[in-house]
Tab-separated table of C-alpha atoms in Angstrom:
chain	number	residue	atom	x	y	z
A	1	UNK	CA	-48.162	-4.911	-110.273
A	2	UNK	CA	-49.836	-4.667	-113.628
A	3	UNK	CA	-47.976	-3.974	-116.838
A	4	UNK	CA	-49.525	-0.513	-116.956
A	5	UNK	CA	-48.379	0.272	-113.405
A	6	UNK	CA	-44.869	-0.958	-114.224
A	7	UNK	CA	-44.747	1.306	-117.281
A	8	UNK	CA	-45.904	4.245	-115.157
A	9	UNK	CA	-42.941	3.821	-112.787
A	10	UNK	CA	-40.407	3.095	-115.550
A	11	UNK	CA	-39.382	6.760	-115.832
A	12	UNK	CA	-39.348	7.370	-112.103
A	13	UNK	CA	-36.014	8.083	-110.457
A	14	UNK	CA	-35.685	8.035	-106.693
A	15	UNK	CA	-32.733	10.038	-105.418
A	16	UNK	CA	-31.544	8.971	-101.996
A	17	UNK	CA	-29.270	11.387	-100.160
A	18	UNK	CA	-27.279	9.429	-97.638
A	19	UNK	CA	-24.221	9.301	-95.455
A	20	UNK	CA	-22.558	6.049	-94.528
A	21	UNK	CA	-22.377	7.018	-90.853
A	22	UNK	CA	-25.822	8.600	-90.588
A	23	UNK	CA	-27.866	6.331	-88.347
A	24	UNK	CA	-31.104	7.585	-89.896
A	25	UNK	CA	-29.842	6.806	-93.394
A	26	UNK	CA	-28.634	3.256	-92.846
A	27	UNK	CA	-31.464	2.354	-90.513
A	28	UNK	CA	-33.927	3.354	-93.257
A	29	UNK	CA	-32.473	0.823	-95.690
A	30	UNK	CA	-35.247	-1.706	-95.063
A	31	UNK	CA	-37.889	0.905	-95.859
A	32	UNK	CA	-36.087	1.813	-99.078
A	33	UNK	CA	-36.019	-1.868	-100.043
A	34	UNK	CA	-39.793	-1.997	-99.566
A	35	UNK	CA	-40.206	1.144	-101.666
A	36	UNK	CA	-38.137	-0.233	-104.548
A	37	UNK	CA	-39.995	-3.551	-104.383
A	38	UNK	CA	-43.282	-1.640	-104.702
A	39	UNK	CA	-41.904	0.397	-107.647
A	40	UNK	CA	-39.962	-2.142	-109.738
A	41	UNK	CA	-39.558	0.169	-112.722
A	42	UNK	CA	-38.045	3.001	-110.723
A	43	UNK	CA	-34.355	3.818	-110.938
A	44	UNK	CA	-32.381	4.339	-107.769
A	45	UNK	CA	-29.649	6.908	-107.451
A	46	UNK	CA	-27.662	7.371	-104.276
A	47	UNK	CA	-25.916	10.611	-103.514
A	48	UNK	CA	-23.356	10.080	-100.781
A	49	UNK	CA	-22.536	13.040	-98.617
A	50	UNK	CA	-20.374	13.663	-95.597
A	51	UNK	CA	-22.352	14.327	-92.461
A	52	UNK	CA	-19.485	14.025	-90.025
A	53	UNK	CA	-16.054	15.579	-90.460
A	54	UNK	CA	-14.395	16.972	-87.360
A	55	UNK	CA	-11.150	18.935	-87.361
A	56	UNK	CA	-7.981	17.155	-86.270
A	57	UNK	CA	-9.790	13.836	-85.807
A	58	UNK	CA	-11.468	14.868	-82.569
A	59	UNK	CA	-14.755	13.062	-81.963
A	60	UNK	CA	-17.704	15.406	-81.378
A	61	UNK	CA	-19.114	13.120	-78.650
A	62	UNK	CA	-17.771	10.163	-76.653
A	63	UNK	CA	-18.442	6.665	-78.025
A	64	UNK	CA	-20.986	5.781	-75.332
A	65	UNK	CA	-22.975	8.960	-76.048
A	66	UNK	CA	-22.856	8.283	-79.784
A	67	UNK	CA	-24.129	4.737	-79.252
A	68	UNK	CA	-26.869	6.093	-76.989
A	69	UNK	CA	-28.039	8.405	-79.789
A	70	UNK	CA	-27.976	5.492	-82.227
A	71	UNK	CA	-30.109	3.447	-79.824
A	72	UNK	CA	-32.733	6.204	-79.781
A	73	UNK	CA	-32.960	6.049	-83.571
A	74	UNK	CA	-32.953	2.236	-83.559
A	75	UNK	CA	-35.895	2.265	-81.137
A	76	UNK	CA	-37.770	4.314	-83.727
A	77	UNK	CA	-36.663	2.498	-86.896
A	78	UNK	CA	-36.015	-1.036	-85.685
A	79	UNK	CA	-32.420	-0.976	-86.967
A	80	UNK	CA	-29.894	-3.390	-85.544
A	81	UNK	CA	-26.889	-1.984	-83.718
A	82	UNK	CA	-23.625	-3.273	-82.320
A	83	UNK	CA	-23.585	-4.095	-78.622
A	84	UNK	CA	-20.820	-1.594	-78.023
A	85	UNK	CA	-18.900	1.130	-79.812
A	86	UNK	CA	-15.213	1.202	-78.968
A	87	UNK	CA	-14.248	4.391	-80.787
A	88	UNK	CA	-16.447	7.358	-81.646
A	89	UNK	CA	-16.686	8.350	-85.269
A	90	UNK	CA	-14.732	11.383	-86.392
A	91	UNK	CA	-15.293	11.504	-90.156
A	92	UNK	CA	-17.522	10.091	-92.882
A	93	UNK	CA	-14.951	10.752	-95.620
A	94	UNK	CA	-13.152	7.359	-95.615
A	95	UNK	CA	-16.398	5.375	-95.627
A	96	UNK	CA	-17.874	7.645	-98.323
A	97	UNK	CA	-14.881	6.936	-100.577
A	98	UNK	CA	-15.297	3.193	-100.035
A	99	UNK	CA	-19.026	3.339	-100.756
A	100	UNK	CA	-18.460	5.324	-103.940
A	101	UNK	CA	-15.737	2.914	-105.066
A	102	UNK	CA	-18.018	-0.059	-104.485
């Protein structure tokens, strides 16, 4: 990238809306890395939301169904996944707090 191109992206801010448990969000991480590499002057800002929060800790779908949905996304994005999912997710709140703290 030329100096002029770098200066052109210096004021650019990319806002990424994400959720720690959103399969589309974390499986897009590689694409975001490519974007930031192509725009070295750009600032990155992550806004962490809560996609999943079920009442009384009841999972919206069984673990095997959740993993099946993740596999569909992984087939599209190339994301890596665990071989199995023992417990279905019930809330993004705890992971969102950890991500914000980090």
